[in-house]
Amino acid sequence: MTDAKYDVLAIGNAIFDVFAQTDEKFLADHGMTKGGMALIDEARAASIYRDMGPATEVSGGSAANTIVGIANFGARAAYVGKVKSDQIGGLYTHDIRAAGVAFETRAAEAGPATGCSYILVTPDGERTMNTYLGAAQDLNPSDIDEAQIAASRIVYLEGYLWDPKNAKEAFVKAAHIAHAAGRQVALTLSDSFCVDRYRDEFLDLMRKRTVDLVFANEAELHSLYQTSDFEGALKQLRTDAKLAVVTRSEKGCVVVSSDGVVAAPAFPIEKLVDTTGAGDLFAAGFLFGLVRNASHETCGRLGALAAAEVIQHIGARPQVSLKELAGQNGLGV
């Protein structure tokens, strides 16, 4: 195996995030399911943007948040995602590169606008997402650079990519290239509604070892196995996945593998402000630990540290150096 150019390369929906604080009434008035992610069209996107209050805007998408976190920890990071060559696409490209991430995917010249997600945060910190995929769903196999994938120690795939057909094909192509080069492939299940849509296909990816590592939260785990029995679902997950991590909010996380089950606690926080990006940044910390050959427990603690930082402010980007934060908490690896 040749030396890796990148520690982690992430592939996901390139979505420009628009955050606003709101109340339960706004969600009800607009027919939104609190805590969920709904796919919307351009007209509904315009309507929500018109009605929402003052907003914070930043380049996002689940895997993009993760890869920015990985770069923030000090690892070598790359991202593959599709934007359009419009104003928001230009902002997106500049923003993610400024975060220290290599981003070379060619922008679309025609077709839908750059994707946007309108994220409403209620006073309890819960986030409700309304996502217009736009150009992001036009990611296709030709956007996958074989040399770049083969030069990445871990390829991290976003479950949301399983929605558009072309993106799904790009996802599978990347996984095959990575494995042919002796690299690892990780998948985040992304959302319990996403799992509801593709349960059998996700299980197939795990059982056939198309993916080596799976990230899920409790809701996604219960959806995957259609059970409310956490221990039973965990036992099944250990059979199906080579390596898997289940996040449990304030209960921390559990890491399951053929070697057994390892638990890592959550980091204490002063105040929960916004849960957006908690799972994304957890994955960043865990993957960073993994490429630094840390134990599964240390990987889990690095994930918990990054998640704790991001939920104490609006937005899914760390506001301090995660590398320094890790060192201050005895987790420098």
Short mmCIF file of C-alpha atoms in Angstrom, two decimals:
data_model
loop_
_atom_site.label_atom_id
_atom_site.label_comp_id
_atom_site.label_asym_id
_atom_site.label_seq_id
_atom_site.Cartn_x
_atom_site.Cartn_y
_atom_site.Cartn_z
CA MET A 1 0.00 0.00 0.00
CA THR A 2 1.34 3.43 -0.94
CA ASP A 3 1.54 6.20 1.63
CA ALA A 4 -1.68 8.16 1.98
CA LYS A 5 -1.91 11.77 0.85
CA TYR A 6 -5.05 12.27 2.97
CA ASP A 7 -6.03 10.82 6.32
CA VAL A 8 -9.75 11.06 5.54
CA LEU A 9 -11.67 11.90 2.38
CA ALA A 10 -15.40 12.53 2.81
CA ILE A 11 -18.07 12.31 0.12
CA GLY A 12 -21.40 13.98 0.75
CA ASN A 13 -24.12 16.38 -0.25
CA ALA A 14 -22.55 19.83 -0.56
CA ILE A 15 -25.21 21.93 1.13
CA PHE A 16 -25.01 25.58 2.14
CA ASP A 17 -26.44 25.76 5.68
CA VAL A 18 -28.73 28.61 6.74
CA PHE A 19 -29.34 28.62 10.53
CA ALA A 20 -32.02 30.56 12.40
CA GLN A 21 -33.41 30.37 15.93
CA THR A 22 -37.17 29.89 16.13
CA ASP A 23 -40.00 28.48 18.27
CA GLU A 24 -42.30 25.46 18.22
CA LYS A 25 -45.12 27.53 16.70
CA PHE A 26 -43.04 28.32 13.59
CA LEU A 27 -42.42 24.59 13.06
CA ALA A 28 -46.12 23.78 13.50
CA ASP A 29 -47.27 26.63 11.26
CA HIS A 30 -44.93 25.38 8.51
CA GLY A 31 -45.82 21.70 8.91
CA MET A 32 -42.34 20.62 10.02
CA THR A 33 -41.51 17.48 12.02
CA LYS A 34 -39.35 18.66 14.89
CA GLY A 35 -35.88 17.09 14.92
CA GLY A 36 -36.20 15.60 11.45
CA MET A 37 -34.78 16.29 8.00
CA ALA A 38 -37.23 16.88 5.14
CA LEU A 39 -36.27 17.12 1.48
CA ILE A 40 -37.91 20.16 -0.11
CA ASP A 41 -38.18 21.76 -3.54
CA GLU A 42 -36.95 25.18 -4.61
CA ALA A 43 -40.33 26.87 -4.06
CA ARG A 44 -40.63 25.65 -0.46
CA ALA A 45 -36.99 26.61 0.14
CA ALA A 46 -37.78 30.18 -0.95
CA SER A 47 -40.89 30.27 1.26
CA ILE A 48 -39.04 29.08 4.40
CA TYR A 49 -36.15 31.48 3.78
CA ARG A 50 -38.62 34.37 3.43
CA ASP A 51 -40.36 33.55 6.72
CA MET A 52 -37.37 32.62 8.92
CA GLY A 53 -35.64 35.18 11.12
CA PRO A 54 -32.05 36.48 11.01
CA ALA A 55 -29.74 33.74 9.82
CA THR A 56 -26.16 32.49 10.04
CA GLU A 57 -24.85 30.99 6.77
CA VAL A 58 -21.95 28.57 6.27
CA SER A 59 -20.89 25.77 3.91
CA GLY A 60 -22.24 22.52 5.27
CA GLY A 61 -23.74 19.14 4.63
CA SER A 62 -23.20 16.29 7.09
CA ALA A 63 -19.95 14.85 5.66
CA ALA A 64 -18.60 18.35 5.02
CA ASN A 65 -19.08 19.20 8.71
CA THR A 66 -17.21 16.03 9.62
CA ILE A 67 -14.30 16.68 7.28
CA VAL A 68 -13.90 20.27 8.51
CA GLY A 69 -13.76 18.87 12.06
CA ILE A 70 -11.07 16.39 11.01
CA ALA A 71 -9.00 19.20 9.47
CA ASN A 72 -9.49 21.20 12.67
CA PHE A 73 -7.98 18.32 14.66
CA GLY A 74 -4.88 18.62 12.44
CA ALA A 75 -5.41 15.72 10.04
CA ARG A 76 -5.09 15.86 6.25
CA ALA A 77 -8.57 16.14 4.82
CA ALA A 78 -10.32 16.15 1.43
CA TYR A 79 -13.94 16.51 0.35
CA VAL A 80 -15.98 15.48 -2.69
CA GLY A 81 -19.37 17.14 -3.22
CA LYS A 82 -21.26 18.93 -6.01
CA VAL A 83 -22.09 22.63 -6.13
CA LYS A 84 -23.18 24.79 -9.06
CA SER A 85 -20.98 27.56 -10.44
CA ASP A 86 -23.31 30.18 -8.90
CA GLN A 87 -22.75 32.72 -6.13
CA ILE A 88 -23.56 30.31 -3.30
CA GLY A 89 -21.41 27.63 -4.94
CA GLY A 90 -18.49 30.07 -4.95
CA LEU A 91 -19.04 30.90 -1.28
CA TYR A 92 -19.24 27.20 -0.44
CA THR A 93 -15.98 26.41 -2.22
CA HIS A 94 -14.07 29.27 -0.61
CA ASP A 95 -15.42 28.47 2.86
CA ILE A 96 -14.51 24.77 2.90
CA ARG A 97 -11.05 25.38 1.43
CA ALA A 98 -10.46 28.11 4.02
CA ALA A 99 -11.11 25.47 6.69
CA GLY A 100 -8.07 23.53 5.45
CA VAL A 101 -9.90 20.95 3.31
CA ALA A 102 -8.86 19.99 -0.24
CA PHE A 103 -11.95 20.45 -2.43
CA GLU A 104 -11.50 19.86 -6.16
CA THR A 105 -14.91 18.61 -7.38
CA ARG A 106 -15.81 20.40 -10.60
CA ALA A 107 -18.82 22.74 -10.19
CA ALA A 108 -21.86 22.14 -12.40
CA GLU A 109 -22.34 24.74 -15.15
CA ALA A 110 -26.01 23.92 -15.74
CA GLY A 111 -28.91 22.41 -13.82
CA PRO A 112 -30.25 23.21 -10.34
CA ALA A 113 -28.73 25.78 -7.99
CA THR A 114 -26.28 24.94 -5.20
CA GLY A 115 -28.11 23.04 -2.46
CA CYS A 116 -29.23 24.76 0.74
CA SER A 117 -30.51 23.51 4.10
CA TYR A 118 -32.73 25.74 6.21
CA ILE A 119 -32.05 24.74 9.81
CA LEU A 120 -34.45 25.91 12.51
CA VAL A 121 -33.16 25.70 16.08
CA THR A 122 -35.71 25.73 18.93
CA PRO A 123 -34.92 26.96 22.48
CA ASP A 124 -34.23 23.37 23.66
CA GLY A 125 -31.35 23.13 21.16
CA GLU A 126 -33.11 20.69 18.83
CA ARG A 127 -32.56 21.30 15.11
CA THR A 128 -35.12 20.76 12.35
CA MET A 129 -33.72 20.64 8.81
CA ASN A 130 -35.38 21.45 5.50
CA THR A 131 -33.03 20.56 2.70
CA TYR A 132 -33.11 21.55 -0.95
CA LEU A 133 -30.52 19.23 -2.50
CA GLY A 134 -30.15 21.20 -5.72
CA ALA A 135 -26.82 20.56 -7.45
CA ALA A 136 -25.68 18.24 -4.63
CA GLN A 137 -27.86 15.41 -5.93
CA ASP A 138 -26.10 15.57 -9.30
CA LEU A 139 -22.88 14.15 -7.90
CA ASN A 140 -22.08 11.24 -10.22
CA PRO A 141 -19.41 8.56 -10.74
CA SER A 142 -17.35 10.81 -13.02
CA ASP A 143 -16.80 13.13 -10.02
CA ILE A 144 -14.92 10.35 -8.23
CA ASP A 145 -11.17 10.72 -8.81
CA GLU A 146 -9.64 7.26 -8.53
CA ALA A 147 -6.17 8.50 -7.56
CA GLN A 148 -7.56 10.77 -4.85
CA ILE A 149 -9.70 7.99 -3.32
CA ALA A 150 -6.82 5.50 -3.43
CA ALA A 151 -4.59 8.05 -1.66
CA SER A 152 -6.96 8.41 1.33
CA ARG A 153 -6.61 6.19 4.42
CA ILE A 154 -10.33 6.32 5.18
CA VAL A 155 -13.15 7.20 2.79
CA TYR A 156 -16.17 8.50 4.72
CA LEU A 157 -19.58 8.30 3.05
CA GLU A 158 -22.77 10.14 3.92
CA GLY A 159 -25.98 8.07 4.18
CA TYR A 160 -27.99 10.91 2.64
CA LEU A 161 -26.10 10.20 -0.62
CA TRP A 162 -28.11 7.02 -0.97
CA ASP A 163 -31.14 9.06 -2.13
CA PRO A 164 -30.11 10.18 -5.67
CA LYS A 165 -29.30 7.33 -8.10
CA ASN A 166 -26.13 8.92 -9.56
CA ALA A 167 -24.76 9.73 -6.11
CA LYS A 168 -25.42 6.16 -5.00
CA GLU A 169 -23.35 4.90 -7.94
CA ALA A 170 -20.56 7.36 -7.06
CA PHE A 171 -20.68 6.10 -3.46
CA VAL A 172 -20.28 2.44 -4.50
CA LYS A 173 -17.53 3.29 -7.01
CA ALA A 174 -15.55 5.10 -4.29
CA ALA A 175 -15.94 2.16 -1.88
CA HIS A 176 -14.63 -0.32 -4.47
CA ILE A 177 -11.63 1.90 -5.36
CA ALA A 178 -10.80 2.36 -1.67
CA HIS A 179 -10.87 -1.36 -0.92
CA ALA A 180 -8.83 -2.18 -4.03
CA ALA A 181 -6.18 0.20 -2.66
CA GLY A 182 -6.28 -1.42 0.79
CA ARG A 183 -8.10 1.52 2.38
CA GLN A 184 -11.04 1.61 4.81
CA VAL A 185 -14.59 2.77 4.10
CA ALA A 186 -16.84 4.37 6.73
CA LEU A 187 -20.56 5.17 6.49
CA THR A 188 -22.79 7.39 8.59
CA LEU A 189 -26.46 6.37 8.54
CA SER A 190 -27.29 10.10 8.65
CA ASP A 191 -30.94 10.10 9.76
CA SER A 192 -33.59 7.64 11.01
CA PHE A 193 -35.88 8.63 8.11
CA CYS A 194 -33.02 7.82 5.73
CA VAL A 195 -32.67 4.41 7.40
CA ASP A 196 -36.43 3.84 7.04
CA ARG A 197 -36.09 4.36 3.28
CA TYR A 198 -33.00 2.18 2.76
CA ARG A 199 -32.86 -0.25 5.67
CA ASP A 200 -32.23 -3.39 3.61
CA GLU A 201 -29.65 -1.70 1.39
CA PHE A 202 -27.72 -0.30 4.36
CA LEU A 203 -27.70 -3.73 6.02
CA ASP A 204 -26.47 -5.20 2.75
CA LEU A 205 -23.59 -2.68 2.61
CA MET A 206 -22.57 -3.74 6.12
CA ARG A 207 -22.98 -7.48 5.67
CA LYS A 208 -21.11 -7.56 2.35
CA ARG A 209 -18.34 -5.40 3.89
CA THR A 210 -18.80 -2.66 1.29
CA VAL A 211 -18.34 -0.51 4.41
CA ASP A 212 -15.93 -1.31 7.26
CA LEU A 213 -17.19 1.17 9.85
CA VAL A 214 -20.72 2.40 10.55
CA PHE A 215 -21.79 5.44 12.58
CA ALA A 216 -25.34 5.58 13.98
CA ASN A 217 -27.25 7.25 16.77
CA GLU A 218 -29.79 5.43 18.94
CA ALA A 219 -32.78 6.42 16.78
CA GLU A 220 -31.02 5.19 13.63
CA LEU A 221 -30.06 1.91 15.34
CA HIS A 222 -33.66 1.28 16.43
CA SER A 223 -34.86 2.07 12.91
CA LEU A 224 -32.25 -0.21 11.34
CA TYR A 225 -33.46 -3.24 13.29
CA GLN A 226 -37.07 -2.08 13.81
CA THR A 227 -36.90 -2.65 17.53
CA SER A 228 -36.99 -0.58 20.72
CA ASP A 229 -34.65 -3.08 22.43
CA PHE A 230 -31.27 -1.31 22.51
CA GLU A 231 -29.23 -4.28 23.74
CA GLY A 232 -30.85 -6.60 21.20
CA ALA A 233 -30.17 -4.17 18.36
CA LEU A 234 -26.57 -3.73 19.52
CA LYS A 235 -26.06 -7.50 19.53
CA GLN A 236 -27.36 -7.72 15.96
CA LEU A 237 -25.18 -4.77 14.90
CA ARG A 238 -22.11 -6.54 16.26
CA THR A 239 -22.94 -9.48 13.97
CA ASP A 240 -23.62 -7.34 10.90
CA ALA A 241 -20.87 -4.71 11.05
CA LYS A 242 -17.09 -5.08 11.11
CA LEU A 243 -16.87 -2.00 13.37
CA ALA A 244 -19.70 0.27 14.48
CA VAL A 245 -20.20 3.24 16.78
CA VAL A 246 -23.53 4.20 18.32
CA THR A 247 -23.87 7.65 19.88
CA ARG A 248 -26.30 8.07 22.80
CA SER A 249 -26.35 11.83 23.48
CA GLU A 250 -25.59 12.49 27.16
CA LYS A 251 -24.97 8.74 27.72
CA GLY A 252 -21.87 8.88 25.53
CA CYS A 253 -21.26 6.16 22.93
CA VAL A 254 -20.63 2.47 22.50
CA VAL A 255 -18.15 0.97 20.04
CA VAL A 256 -18.90 -2.56 18.86
CA SER A 257 -16.54 -4.94 17.08
CA SER A 258 -15.64 -8.62 17.05
CA ASP A 259 -13.45 -7.85 20.09
CA GLY A 260 -16.44 -6.78 22.17
CA VAL A 261 -18.26 -3.63 23.26
CA VAL A 262 -16.44 -0.55 24.57
CA ALA A 263 -18.26 2.42 26.11
CA ALA A 264 -17.00 6.01 26.28
CA PRO A 265 -18.74 8.75 28.31
CA ALA A 266 -20.04 12.07 27.02
CA PHE A 267 -18.14 15.25 27.90
CA PRO A 268 -19.95 17.59 30.31
CA ILE A 269 -21.30 20.83 28.84
CA GLU A 270 -22.39 24.14 30.36
CA LYS A 271 -25.41 24.71 28.11
CA LEU A 272 -26.99 22.94 25.13
CA VAL A 273 -27.52 25.56 22.43
CA ASP A 274 -27.83 23.72 19.10
CA THR A 275 -27.59 19.98 18.38
CA THR A 276 -26.77 20.59 14.69
CA GLY A 277 -23.56 18.81 13.80
CA ALA A 278 -23.29 16.79 17.03
CA GLY A 279 -23.12 13.48 15.17
CA ASP A 280 -20.98 14.97 12.40
CA LEU A 281 -18.37 16.27 14.82
CA PHE A 282 -18.49 13.08 16.87
CA ALA A 283 -17.53 11.22 13.69
CA ALA A 284 -14.71 13.73 13.11
CA GLY A 285 -13.18 13.03 16.51
CA PHE A 286 -13.59 9.27 16.22
CA LEU A 287 -12.06 9.12 12.73
CA PHE A 288 -9.19 11.36 13.80
CA GLY A 289 -8.43 8.96 16.65
CA LEU A 290 -8.65 6.02 14.27
CA VAL A 291 -6.09 7.44 11.79
CA ARG A 292 -3.81 8.17 14.76
CA ASN A 293 -4.12 4.50 15.84
CA ALA A 294 -5.78 5.38 19.16
CA SER A 295 -7.81 2.82 21.14
CA HIS A 296 -11.55 2.61 20.46
CA GLU A 297 -12.23 4.18 23.86
CA THR A 298 -9.93 7.13 23.08
CA CYS A 299 -11.56 7.49 19.65
CA GLY A 300 -14.94 7.65 21.39
CA ARG A 301 -13.72 10.28 23.83
CA LEU A 302 -12.29 12.40 21.01
CA GLY A 303 -15.67 12.17 19.30
CA ALA A 304 -17.48 13.13 22.49
CA LEU A 305 -15.14 16.09 23.00
CA ALA A 306 -15.80 17.46 19.49
CA ALA A 307 -19.56 16.94 19.81
CA ALA A 308 -19.61 18.72 23.18
CA GLU A 309 -17.82 21.73 21.69
CA VAL A 310 -20.18 22.10 18.74
CA ILE A 311 -23.50 21.79 20.62
CA GLN A 312 -22.66 24.74 22.86
CA HIS A 313 -23.05 27.30 20.05
CA ILE A 314 -25.09 27.84 16.90
CA GLY A 315 -23.82 26.04 13.81
CA ALA A 316 -21.96 22.86 12.98
CA ARG A 317 -18.40 24.23 12.89
CA PRO A 318 -16.00 24.19 15.83
CA GLN A 319 -15.25 27.67 17.19
CA VAL A 320 -11.99 26.69 18.89
CA SER A 321 -9.06 24.49 17.83
CA LEU A 322 -10.12 20.88 18.42
CA LYS A 323 -6.44 19.91 18.34
CA GLU A 324 -5.71 22.24 21.27
CA LEU A 325 -8.89 21.19 23.06
CA ALA A 326 -7.86 17.53 22.80
CA GLY A 327 -4.44 18.32 24.23
CA GLN A 328 -5.99 20.25 27.14
CA ASN A 329 -8.13 17.21 27.97
CA GLY A 330 -5.31 14.68 27.87
CA LEU A 331 -6.38 13.37 24.46
CA GLY A 332 -3.50 14.54 22.28
CA VAL A 333 -2.76 11.64 19.92
#
